[in-house]
Amino acid sequence: MTPTDWQYNITQVSEITGLSKQVIRKWEERYELVHPKRLENGHRVYSEKDVQLYLKVLSLSNQGYSIKQAVTIVLNNQNVLEAVTPTVLTISDNVDHFCNLLLEEGRLCNEVELNRLLQQANHSLGLAKFLSHVIIPFLQEVGRLWEKQEWTEYQESVTTMIVRDYLVQLRRNYHCKEDAPLIMGACLPGEHHEVQLHILLLQAMMTGWRSFLVGSSPAVGAIESLIIHFKPKVVLLSAMTTRPFELYPTSIQQLDHFAAKHPSIRFYMGGAGSEEYLKTHSLHSIAIASTIDEVISNL
């Protein structure tokens, strides 16, 4: 191996192509697009040919081809005009295509392009698959990138906010019957991550429910007052972090007592923070749930 044969590290490839390191590795592992050499320290080293392969696949992707299709075209040295047209995509191709593009635009904090991709994915896949196959894994990957410090807090915050605003728009424009049962969602006091609630409420609306969202970090009294006023059939409480239980340790017990006084209403709590809390605490009138199916099937 000579310096002219293998001259780029993964950081340099990322800078040249505009692809994140995470996407570079994923394309390498999932599609075997390139086979970089490994130095003794385990670091990848890429050739000029490898870089050109990434750029060609990226170019085809921007033209509408799925990543899988683009890789096939590039590796087989097909002429694009002879290749399968980009409009004929399978569901799995589309999902992978949209997730990769969303990650790239999220890394750049490109609000306009993120919104366009979200709308395109929703229309292409349908709302149910859009939520379960694109939005949820996309947000999970964004969280992972932030935790590993591959994304900044700003990138994570902007991307999540754009997804949240798009889901709010979907909920507001979703047609529901006026006499449909009501499901209410609320973050626990101290919790500001409400995207998961939007997803759950949309999934409930697709099965015939109306929805109402209290919002992020409401006071316990506000949650109780709104429940008394609207009389929902189901209440979903969310804690994606343990912050609510650390800042307001008595709030969930207060809500548990409130739930006991309203047996006609089903109360559920979910989120990673809730699961962590319930490892050492117990609730009597609030059940744990991680999917909307667990809620609906118990009614």
PDB file of C-alpha atoms in Angstrom:
ATOM      1  CA  MET A   1       0.000   0.000   0.000  1.00  0.00           C
ATOM      2  CA  THR A   2       1.461   3.349  -1.063  1.00  0.00           C
ATOM      3  CA  PRO A   3       0.339   6.857  -0.071  1.00  0.00           C
ATOM      4  CA  THR A   4      -1.015   7.450  -3.586  1.00  0.00           C
ATOM      5  CA  ASP A   5      -3.180   4.322  -3.398  1.00  0.00           C
ATOM      6  CA  TRP A   6      -4.771   5.014   0.016  1.00  0.00           C
ATOM      7  CA  GLN A   7      -4.636   8.648   1.005  1.00  0.00           C
ATOM      8  CA  TYR A   8      -7.874   9.636   2.731  1.00  0.00           C
ATOM      9  CA  ASN A   9      -9.036   9.001   6.282  1.00  0.00           C
ATOM     10  CA  ILE A  10     -12.756   8.915   7.109  1.00  0.00           C
ATOM     11  CA  THR A  11     -12.785  12.534   8.281  1.00  0.00           C
ATOM     12  CA  GLN A  12     -11.402  13.685   4.947  1.00  0.00           C
ATOM     13  CA  VAL A  13     -13.891  11.540   3.015  1.00  0.00           C
ATOM     14  CA  SER A  14     -16.679  13.099   5.085  1.00  0.00           C
ATOM     15  CA  GLU A  15     -15.443  16.609   4.275  1.00  0.00           C
ATOM     16  CA  ILE A  16     -15.121  15.879   0.537  1.00  0.00           C
ATOM     17  CA  THR A  17     -18.463  14.124   0.080  1.00  0.00           C
ATOM     18  CA  GLY A  18     -20.561  15.951   2.663  1.00  0.00           C
ATOM     19  CA  LEU A  19     -21.622  12.586   4.084  1.00  0.00           C
ATOM     20  CA  SER A  20     -21.419  12.041   7.815  1.00  0.00           C
ATOM     21  CA  LYS A  21     -19.014   9.429   9.148  1.00  0.00           C
ATOM     22  CA  GLN A  22     -22.000   7.413  10.319  1.00  0.00           C
ATOM     23  CA  VAL A  23     -23.498   7.272   6.798  1.00  0.00           C
ATOM     24  CA  ILE A  24     -20.105   6.427   5.266  1.00  0.00           C
ATOM     25  CA  ARG A  25     -19.767   3.443   7.600  1.00  0.00           C
ATOM     26  CA  LYS A  26     -23.384   2.387   7.008  1.00  0.00           C
ATOM     27  CA  TRP A  27     -23.014   2.398   3.220  1.00  0.00           C
ATOM     28  CA  GLU A  28     -19.784   0.435   3.571  1.00  0.00           C
ATOM     29  CA  GLU A  29     -21.303  -2.209   5.870  1.00  0.00           C
ATOM     30  CA  ARG A  30     -24.801  -2.503   4.404  1.00  0.00           C
ATOM     31  CA  TYR A  31     -24.067  -2.216   0.680  1.00  0.00           C
ATOM     32  CA  GLU A  32     -20.350  -3.156   0.510  1.00  0.00           C
ATOM     33  CA  LEU A  33     -19.848  -0.081  -1.635  1.00  0.00           C
ATOM     34  CA  VAL A  34     -16.144   0.198  -0.800  1.00  0.00           C
ATOM     35  CA  HIS A  35     -13.598  -1.922   1.038  1.00  0.00           C
ATOM     36  CA  PRO A  36     -11.230   0.499   2.764  1.00  0.00           C
ATOM     37  CA  LYS A  37      -7.902  -0.722   4.040  1.00  0.00           C
ATOM     38  CA  ARG A  38      -7.221  -0.808   7.758  1.00  0.00           C
ATOM     39  CA  LEU A  39      -4.116   0.601   9.391  1.00  0.00           C
ATOM     40  CA  GLU A  40      -2.520  -1.177  12.328  1.00  0.00           C
ATOM     41  CA  ASN A  41      -4.462   1.091  14.682  1.00  0.00           C
ATOM     42  CA  GLY A  42      -7.737  -0.025  13.049  1.00  0.00           C
ATOM     43  CA  HIS A  43      -8.471   3.267  11.282  1.00  0.00           C
ATOM     44  CA  ARG A  44      -9.973   3.133   7.791  1.00  0.00           C
ATOM     45  CA  VAL A  45      -7.982   4.488   4.838  1.00  0.00           C
ATOM     46  CA  TYR A  46      -9.709   5.272   1.531  1.00  0.00           C
ATOM     47  CA  SER A  47      -8.470   5.595  -2.037  1.00  0.00           C
ATOM     48  CA  GLU A  48      -9.392   8.213  -4.608  1.00  0.00           C
ATOM     49  CA  LYS A  49     -11.549   5.549  -6.295  1.00  0.00           C
ATOM     50  CA  ASP A  50     -13.450   4.995  -3.047  1.00  0.00           C
ATOM     51  CA  VAL A  51     -14.181   8.701  -2.747  1.00  0.00           C
ATOM     52  CA  GLN A  52     -15.445   8.824  -6.334  1.00  0.00           C
ATOM     53  CA  LEU A  53     -17.752   5.866  -5.662  1.00  0.00           C
ATOM     54  CA  TYR A  54     -19.320   7.708  -2.724  1.00  0.00           C
ATOM     55  CA  LEU A  55     -19.769  10.839  -4.836  1.00  0.00           C
ATOM     56  CA  LYS A  56     -21.409   8.895  -7.674  1.00  0.00           C
ATOM     57  CA  VAL A  57     -23.859   7.180  -5.321  1.00  0.00           C
ATOM     58  CA  LEU A  58     -24.655  10.506  -3.664  1.00  0.00           C
ATOM     59  CA  SER A  59     -25.294  12.087  -7.072  1.00  0.00           C
ATOM     60  CA  LEU A  60     -27.706   9.316  -8.073  1.00  0.00           C
ATOM     61  CA  SER A  61     -29.437   9.531  -4.705  1.00  0.00           C
ATOM     62  CA  ASN A  62     -30.046  13.237  -5.253  1.00  0.00           C
ATOM     63  CA  GLN A  63     -31.649  12.340  -8.604  1.00  0.00           C
ATOM     64  CA  GLY A  64     -34.221  10.144  -6.844  1.00  0.00           C
ATOM     65  CA  TYR A  65     -32.634   6.710  -6.824  1.00  0.00           C
ATOM     66  CA  SER A  66     -32.638   4.711  -3.609  1.00  0.00           C
ATOM     67  CA  ILE A  67     -29.207   4.101  -2.092  1.00  0.00           C
ATOM     68  CA  LYS A  68     -29.502   0.416  -2.960  1.00  0.00           C
ATOM     69  CA  GLN A  69     -30.293   1.198  -6.582  1.00  0.00           C
ATOM     70  CA  ALA A  70     -27.511   3.778  -6.811  1.00  0.00           C
ATOM     71  CA  VAL A  71     -24.920   1.348  -5.420  1.00  0.00           C
ATOM     72  CA  THR A  72     -26.016  -1.335  -7.901  1.00  0.00           C
ATOM     73  CA  ILE A  73     -25.701   1.097 -10.799  1.00  0.00           C
ATOM     74  CA  VAL A  74     -22.279   2.331  -9.713  1.00  0.00           C
ATOM     75  CA  LEU A  75     -20.768  -1.063  -8.923  1.00  0.00           C
ATOM     76  CA  ASN A  76     -22.048  -2.590 -12.170  1.00  0.00           C
ATOM     77  CA  ASN A  77     -20.825   0.415 -14.173  1.00  0.00           C
ATOM     78  CA  GLN A  78     -24.312   0.791 -15.614  1.00  0.00           C
ATOM     79  CA  ASN A  79     -25.318   3.796 -17.617  1.00  0.00           C
ATOM     80  CA  VAL A  80     -27.990   5.652 -15.671  1.00  0.00           C
ATOM     81  CA  LEU A  81     -30.235   5.675 -18.750  1.00  0.00           C
ATOM     82  CA  GLU A  82     -30.078   1.881 -18.854  1.00  0.00           C
ATOM     83  CA  ALA A  83     -30.716   1.439 -15.151  1.00  0.00           C
ATOM     84  CA  VAL A  84     -34.032   0.922 -13.426  1.00  0.00           C
ATOM     85  CA  THR A  85     -35.922   4.194 -13.180  1.00  0.00           C
ATOM     86  CA  PRO A  86     -35.845   5.951  -9.808  1.00  0.00           C
ATOM     87  CA  THR A  87     -39.637   6.020  -9.559  1.00  0.00           C
ATOM     88  CA  VAL A  88     -39.888   2.237  -9.097  1.00  0.00           C
ATOM     89  CA  LEU A  89     -38.950   1.816  -5.454  1.00  0.00           C
ATOM     90  CA  THR A  90     -39.892  -0.839  -2.922  1.00  0.00           C
ATOM     91  CA  ILE A  91     -41.056   0.162   0.549  1.00  0.00           C
ATOM     92  CA  SER A  92     -37.742  -0.928   2.092  1.00  0.00           C
ATOM     93  CA  ASP A  93     -35.794   1.018  -0.542  1.00  0.00           C
ATOM     94  CA  ASN A  94     -37.844   4.127   0.161  1.00  0.00           C
ATOM     95  CA  VAL A  95     -37.443   3.855   3.932  1.00  0.00           C
ATOM     96  CA  ASP A  96     -33.684   3.509   3.701  1.00  0.00           C
ATOM     97  CA  HIS A  97     -33.514   6.284   1.115  1.00  0.00           C
ATOM     98  CA  PHE A  98     -35.482   8.776   3.200  1.00  0.00           C
ATOM     99  CA  CYS A  99     -33.710   7.983   6.484  1.00  0.00           C
ATOM    100  CA  ASN A 100     -30.295   8.533   4.907  1.00  0.00           C
ATOM    101  CA  LEU A 101     -31.333  11.792   3.265  1.00  0.00           C
ATOM    102  CA  LEU A 102     -32.935  13.065   6.479  1.00  0.00           C
ATOM    103  CA  LEU A 103     -29.727  12.340   8.384  1.00  0.00           C
ATOM    104  CA  GLU A 104     -27.692  14.279   5.855  1.00  0.00           C
ATOM    105  CA  GLU A 105     -29.988  17.312   5.874  1.00  0.00           C
ATOM    106  CA  GLY A 106     -30.310  17.129   9.658  1.00  0.00           C
ATOM    107  CA  ARG A 107     -26.542  17.252   9.966  1.00  0.00           C
ATOM    108  CA  LEU A 108     -26.616  20.444   7.897  1.00  0.00           C
ATOM    109  CA  CYS A 109     -29.645  21.809   9.829  1.00  0.00           C
ATOM    110  CA  ASN A 110     -31.312  22.450   6.475  1.00  0.00           C
ATOM    111  CA  GLU A 111     -34.844  23.303   7.554  1.00  0.00           C
ATOM    112  CA  VAL A 112     -36.312  23.708   4.063  1.00  0.00           C
ATOM    113  CA  GLU A 113     -34.915  20.408   2.786  1.00  0.00           C
ATOM    114  CA  LEU A 114     -35.876  18.532   5.963  1.00  0.00           C
ATOM    115  CA  ASN A 115     -39.473  19.677   5.623  1.00  0.00           C
ATOM    116  CA  ARG A 116     -39.524  18.721   1.942  1.00  0.00           C
ATOM    117  CA  LEU A 117     -38.167  15.257   2.718  1.00  0.00           C
ATOM    118  CA  LEU A 118     -40.643  14.726   5.565  1.00  0.00           C
ATOM    119  CA  GLN A 119     -43.534  15.635   3.288  1.00  0.00           C
ATOM    120  CA  GLN A 120     -42.211  13.461   0.469  1.00  0.00           C
ATOM    121  CA  ALA A 121     -41.688  10.466   2.770  1.00  0.00           C
ATOM    122  CA  ASN A 122     -45.172  10.817   4.257  1.00  0.00           C
ATOM    123  CA  HIS A 123     -46.840  10.977   0.852  1.00  0.00           C
ATOM    124  CA  SER A 124     -44.721   8.149  -0.537  1.00  0.00           C
ATOM    125  CA  LEU A 125     -45.076   5.670   2.327  1.00  0.00           C
ATOM    126  CA  GLY A 126     -48.373   6.616   3.932  1.00  0.00           C
ATOM    127  CA  LEU A 127     -48.728   7.933   7.467  1.00  0.00           C
ATOM    128  CA  ALA A 128     -48.484   4.613   9.324  1.00  0.00           C
ATOM    129  CA  LYS A 129     -45.198   3.494   7.731  1.00  0.00           C
ATOM    130  CA  PHE A 130     -43.892   7.053   7.733  1.00  0.00           C
ATOM    131  CA  LEU A 131     -44.206   7.183  11.526  1.00  0.00           C
ATOM    132  CA  SER A 132     -43.021   3.667  12.351  1.00  0.00           C
ATOM    133  CA  HIS A 133     -40.383   3.123   9.656  1.00  0.00           C
ATOM    134  CA  VAL A 134     -38.964   6.620   9.134  1.00  0.00           C
ATOM    135  CA  ILE A 135     -39.710   9.037  11.980  1.00  0.00           C
ATOM    136  CA  ILE A 136     -39.076   6.707  14.925  1.00  0.00           C
ATOM    137  CA  PRO A 137     -35.788   5.179  13.658  1.00  0.00           C
ATOM    138  CA  PHE A 138     -34.646   8.582  12.393  1.00  0.00           C
ATOM    139  CA  LEU A 139     -35.165  10.209  15.800  1.00  0.00           C
ATOM    140  CA  GLN A 140     -33.491   7.258  17.529  1.00  0.00           C
ATOM    141  CA  GLU A 141     -30.464   7.696  15.286  1.00  0.00           C
ATOM    142  CA  VAL A 142     -30.396  11.450  15.931  1.00  0.00           C
ATOM    143  CA  GLY A 143     -30.386  10.747  19.674  1.00  0.00           C
ATOM    144  CA  ARG A 144     -27.595   8.222  19.294  1.00  0.00           C
ATOM    145  CA  LEU A 145     -25.466  10.638  17.259  1.00  0.00           C
ATOM    146  CA  TRP A 146     -25.949  13.320  19.897  1.00  0.00           C
ATOM    147  CA  GLU A 147     -25.086  10.958  22.763  1.00  0.00           C
ATOM    148  CA  LYS A 148     -21.891   9.907  20.967  1.00  0.00           C
ATOM    149  CA  GLN A 149     -21.110  13.613  20.402  1.00  0.00           C
ATOM    150  CA  GLU A 150     -21.020  13.105  16.639  1.00  0.00           C
ATOM    151  CA  TRP A 151     -23.772  15.718  16.444  1.00  0.00           C
ATOM    152  CA  THR A 152     -23.859  18.963  18.391  1.00  0.00           C
ATOM    153  CA  GLU A 153     -26.700  19.908  20.695  1.00  0.00           C
ATOM    154  CA  TYR A 154     -27.691  22.492  18.094  1.00  0.00           C
ATOM    155  CA  GLN A 155     -27.984  19.889  15.325  1.00  0.00           C
ATOM    156  CA  GLU A 156     -30.056  17.600  17.553  1.00  0.00           C
ATOM    157  CA  SER A 157     -32.279  20.433  18.759  1.00  0.00           C
ATOM    158  CA  VAL A 158     -32.977  21.939  15.334  1.00  0.00           C
ATOM    159  CA  THR A 159     -33.675  18.578  13.710  1.00  0.00           C
ATOM    160  CA  THR A 160     -36.003  17.431  16.496  1.00  0.00           C
ATOM    161  CA  MET A 161     -37.849  20.753  16.459  1.00  0.00           C
ATOM    162  CA  ILE A 162     -38.467  20.501  12.704  1.00  0.00           C
ATOM    163  CA  VAL A 163     -39.833  16.968  13.075  1.00  0.00           C
ATOM    164  CA  ARG A 164     -42.001  18.081  15.988  1.00  0.00           C
ATOM    165  CA  ASP A 165     -43.461  21.012  14.028  1.00  0.00           C
ATOM    166  CA  TYR A 166     -44.237  18.750  11.081  1.00  0.00           C
ATOM    167  CA  LEU A 167     -46.031  16.248  13.322  1.00  0.00           C
ATOM    168  CA  VAL A 168     -48.018  19.094  14.922  1.00  0.00           C
ATOM    169  CA  GLN A 169     -49.139  20.131  11.452  1.00  0.00           C
ATOM    170  CA  LEU A 170     -50.216  16.572  10.660  1.00  0.00           C
ATOM    171  CA  ARG A 171     -52.255  16.312  13.856  1.00  0.00           C
ATOM    172  CA  ARG A 172     -53.979  19.645  13.279  1.00  0.00           C
ATOM    173  CA  ASN A 173     -54.995  18.692   9.743  1.00  0.00           C
ATOM    174  CA  TYR A 174     -56.077  15.132  10.498  1.00  0.00           C
ATOM    175  CA  HIS A 175     -59.845  14.702  10.171  1.00  0.00           C
ATOM    176  CA  CYS A 176     -61.552  13.057  13.157  1.00  0.00           C
ATOM    177  CA  LYS A 177     -65.189  12.385  13.928  1.00  0.00           C
ATOM    178  CA  GLU A 178     -66.608  14.776  16.474  1.00  0.00           C
ATOM    179  CA  ASP A 179     -68.003  11.932  18.578  1.00  0.00           C
ATOM    180  CA  ALA A 180     -64.765   9.896  18.512  1.00  0.00           C
ATOM    181  CA  PRO A 181     -63.300   8.977  21.930  1.00  0.00           C
ATOM    182  CA  LEU A 182     -60.658  11.370  23.215  1.00  0.00           C
ATOM    183  CA  ILE A 183     -57.080  10.479  24.076  1.00  0.00           C
ATOM    184  CA  MET A 184     -55.002  13.087  25.924  1.00  0.00           C
ATOM    185  CA  GLY A 185     -51.220  13.300  26.035  1.00  0.00           C
ATOM    186  CA  ALA A 186     -49.066  15.202  28.499  1.00  0.00           C
ATOM    187  CA  CYS A 187     -45.397  15.372  29.355  1.00  0.00           C
ATOM    188  CA  LEU A 188     -44.708  15.096  33.057  1.00  0.00           C
ATOM    189  CA  PRO A 189     -43.592  18.295  34.844  1.00  0.00           C
ATOM    190  CA  GLY A 190     -39.963  18.943  33.939  1.00  0.00           C
ATOM    191  CA  GLU A 191     -40.138  16.964  30.668  1.00  0.00           C
ATOM    192  CA  HIS A 192     -39.745  18.962  27.440  1.00  0.00           C
ATOM    193  CA  HIS A 193     -39.472  16.149  24.881  1.00  0.00           C
ATOM    194  CA  GLU A 194     -42.959  15.847  23.408  1.00  0.00           C
ATOM    195  CA  VAL A 195     -42.239  14.370  19.954  1.00  0.00           C
ATOM    196  CA  GLN A 196     -43.000  10.821  21.103  1.00  0.00           C
ATOM    197  CA  LEU A 197     -46.436  11.942  22.273  1.00  0.00           C
ATOM    198  CA  HIS A 198     -47.205  13.429  18.872  1.00  0.00           C
ATOM    199  CA  ILE A 199     -46.325  10.097  17.275  1.00  0.00           C
ATOM    200  CA  LEU A 200     -48.506   8.114  19.681  1.00  0.00           C
ATOM    201  CA  LEU A 201     -51.437  10.490  19.310  1.00  0.00           C
ATOM    202  CA  LEU A 202     -51.234  10.337  15.518  1.00  0.00           C
ATOM    203  CA  GLN A 203     -51.166   6.554  15.660  1.00  0.00           C
ATOM    204  CA  ALA A 204     -54.257   6.640  17.883  1.00  0.00           C
ATOM    205  CA  MET A 205     -56.003   9.039  15.515  1.00  0.00           C
ATOM    206  CA  MET A 206     -55.486   6.594  12.649  1.00  0.00           C
ATOM    207  CA  THR A 207     -57.550   4.064  14.620  1.00  0.00           C
ATOM    208  CA  GLY A 208     -60.454   6.458  15.166  1.00  0.00           C
ATOM    209  CA  TRP A 209     -59.543   8.614  18.154  1.00  0.00           C
ATOM    210  CA  ARG A 210     -59.551  12.354  18.690  1.00  0.00           C
ATOM    211  CA  SER A 211     -56.468  13.717  20.436  1.00  0.00           C
ATOM    212  CA  PHE A 212     -55.426  16.568  22.674  1.00  0.00           C
ATOM    213  CA  LEU A 213     -51.887  17.412  23.763  1.00  0.00           C
ATOM    214  CA  VAL A 214     -51.234  19.330  26.966  1.00  0.00           C
ATOM    215  CA  GLY A 215     -47.652  20.078  25.941  1.00  0.00           C
ATOM    216  CA  SER A 216     -44.225  20.050  27.524  1.00  0.00           C
ATOM    217  CA  SER A 217     -43.553  20.435  31.248  1.00  0.00           C
ATOM    218  CA  PRO A 218     -47.052  21.357  32.457  1.00  0.00           C
ATOM    219  CA  ALA A 219     -47.880  21.744  36.135  1.00  0.00           C
ATOM    220  CA  VAL A 220     -49.628  18.799  37.789  1.00  0.00           C
ATOM    221  CA  GLY A 221     -52.620  21.026  38.507  1.00  0.00           C
ATOM    222  CA  ALA A 222     -52.904  21.926  34.834  1.00  0.00           C
ATOM    223  CA  ILE A 223     -52.931  18.257  33.811  1.00  0.00           C
ATOM    224  CA  GLU A 224     -55.611  17.440  36.384  1.00  0.00           C
ATOM    225  CA  SER A 225     -57.780  20.439  35.442  1.00  0.00           C
ATOM    226  CA  LEU A 226     -57.666  19.601  31.744  1.00  0.00           C
ATOM    227  CA  ILE A 227     -58.561  15.980  32.431  1.00  0.00           C
ATOM    228  CA  ILE A 228     -61.578  17.041  34.492  1.00  0.00           C
ATOM    229  CA  HIS A 229     -62.627  19.509  31.794  1.00  0.00           C
ATOM    230  CA  PHE A 230     -62.209  17.341  28.677  1.00  0.00           C
ATOM    231  CA  LYS A 231     -62.983  13.945  30.278  1.00  0.00           C
ATOM    232  CA  PRO A 232     -60.727  11.855  27.991  1.00  0.00           C
ATOM    233  CA  LYS A 233     -61.070   8.101  27.821  1.00  0.00           C
ATOM    234  CA  VAL A 234     -57.292   7.652  27.931  1.00  0.00           C
ATOM    235  CA  VAL A 235     -54.438   9.756  29.314  1.00  0.00           C
ATOM    236  CA  LEU A 236     -50.854   9.238  28.153  1.00  0.00           C
ATOM    237  CA  LEU A 237     -48.104  10.611  30.389  1.00  0.00           C
ATOM    238  CA  SER A 238     -44.589  10.835  28.981  1.00  0.00           C
ATOM    239  CA  ALA A 239     -41.121  11.012  30.526  1.00  0.00           C
ATOM    240  CA  MET A 240     -38.331  10.468  28.024  1.00  0.00           C
ATOM    241  CA  THR A 241     -35.747  11.386  30.683  1.00  0.00           C
ATOM    242  CA  THR A 242     -35.508  10.944  34.457  1.00  0.00           C
ATOM    243  CA  ARG A 243     -35.511  14.721  34.906  1.00  0.00           C
ATOM    244  CA  PRO A 244     -39.214  14.928  35.931  1.00  0.00           C
ATOM    245  CA  PHE A 245     -38.671  12.495  38.792  1.00  0.00           C
ATOM    246  CA  GLU A 246     -35.553  14.324  39.949  1.00  0.00           C
ATOM    247  CA  LEU A 247     -37.025  17.834  39.793  1.00  0.00           C
ATOM    248  CA  TYR A 248     -40.570  17.002  40.921  1.00  0.00           C
ATOM    249  CA  PRO A 249     -40.340  13.719  42.849  1.00  0.00           C
ATOM    250  CA  THR A 250     -43.911  13.879  44.210  1.00  0.00           C
ATOM    251  CA  SER A 251     -45.667  14.745  40.934  1.00  0.00           C
ATOM    252  CA  ILE A 252     -46.125  11.237  39.608  1.00  0.00           C
ATOM    253  CA  GLN A 253     -47.420   9.981  42.961  1.00  0.00           C
ATOM    254  CA  GLN A 254     -49.888  12.872  42.999  1.00  0.00           C
ATOM    255  CA  LEU A 255     -51.066  11.928  39.516  1.00  0.00           C
ATOM    256  CA  ASP A 256     -51.286   8.280  40.569  1.00  0.00           C
ATOM    257  CA  HIS A 257     -53.642   9.276  43.425  1.00  0.00           C
ATOM    258  CA  PHE A 258     -55.628  11.425  40.977  1.00  0.00           C
ATOM    259  CA  ALA A 259     -55.940   8.478  38.581  1.00  0.00           C
ATOM    260  CA  ALA A 260     -57.307   6.304  41.389  1.00  0.00           C
ATOM    261  CA  LYS A 261     -60.155   8.793  41.855  1.00  0.00           C
ATOM    262  CA  HIS A 262     -61.110   8.563  38.164  1.00  0.00           C
ATOM    263  CA  PRO A 263     -61.492   4.835  37.438  1.00  0.00           C
ATOM    264  CA  SER A 264     -63.424   5.471  34.205  1.00  0.00           C
ATOM    265  CA  ILE A 265     -60.260   6.956  32.660  1.00  0.00           C
ATOM    266  CA  ARG A 266     -57.310   4.739  31.731  1.00  0.00           C
ATOM    267  CA  PHE A 267     -53.932   6.236  32.630  1.00  0.00           C
ATOM    268  CA  TYR A 268     -50.671   5.158  30.980  1.00  0.00           C
ATOM    269  CA  MET A 269     -47.087   6.296  31.320  1.00  0.00           C
ATOM    270  CA  GLY A 270     -44.230   5.705  28.882  1.00  0.00           C
ATOM    271  CA  GLY A 271     -40.758   6.739  27.805  1.00  0.00           C
ATOM    272  CA  ALA A 272     -37.236   5.745  28.774  1.00  0.00           C
ATOM    273  CA  GLY A 273     -37.367   7.909  31.903  1.00  0.00           C
ATOM    274  CA  SER A 274     -40.585   6.245  33.042  1.00  0.00           C
ATOM    275  CA  GLU A 275     -39.124   2.781  32.596  1.00  0.00           C
ATOM    276  CA  GLU A 276     -36.074   3.748  34.615  1.00  0.00           C
ATOM    277  CA  TYR A 277     -38.233   5.204  37.400  1.00  0.00           C
ATOM    278  CA  LEU A 278     -40.403   2.081  37.639  1.00  0.00           C
ATOM    279  CA  LYS A 279     -37.342  -0.097  38.250  1.00  0.00           C
ATOM    280  CA  THR A 280     -37.311   1.214  41.825  1.00  0.00           C
ATOM    281  CA  HIS A 281     -40.840   2.581  42.291  1.00  0.00           C
ATOM    282  CA  SER A 282     -44.374   1.313  41.812  1.00  0.00           C
ATOM    283  CA  LEU A 283     -47.643   2.907  40.756  1.00  0.00           C
ATOM    284  CA  HIS A 284     -51.138   1.647  41.507  1.00  0.00           C
ATOM    285  CA  SER A 285     -53.413   3.338  38.980  1.00  0.00           C
ATOM    286  CA  ILE A 286     -51.077   4.257  36.115  1.00  0.00           C
ATOM    287  CA  ALA A 287     -49.959   1.461  33.784  1.00  0.00           C
ATOM    288  CA  ILE A 288     -46.760   1.393  31.745  1.00  0.00           C
ATOM    289  CA  ALA A 289     -46.953   1.292  27.925  1.00  0.00           C
ATOM    290  CA  SER A 290     -44.416   1.733  25.154  1.00  0.00           C
ATOM    291  CA  THR A 291     -46.658   1.541  22.048  1.00  0.00           C
ATOM    292  CA  ILE A 292     -50.125   2.736  21.156  1.00  0.00           C
ATOM    293  CA  ASP A 293     -51.150  -0.875  20.492  1.00  0.00           C
ATOM    294  CA  GLU A 294     -50.618  -1.694  24.161  1.00  0.00           C
ATOM    295  CA  VAL A 295     -52.990   1.139  25.062  1.00  0.00           C
ATOM    296  CA  ILE A 296     -55.728   0.492  22.506  1.00  0.00           C
ATOM    297  CA  SER A 297     -55.738  -3.305  22.914  1.00  0.00           C
ATOM    298  CA  ASN A 298     -56.457  -2.997  26.640  1.00  0.00           C
ATOM    299  CA  LEU A 299     -59.642  -0.989  26.137  1.00  0.00           C
TER     300      LEU A 299
END
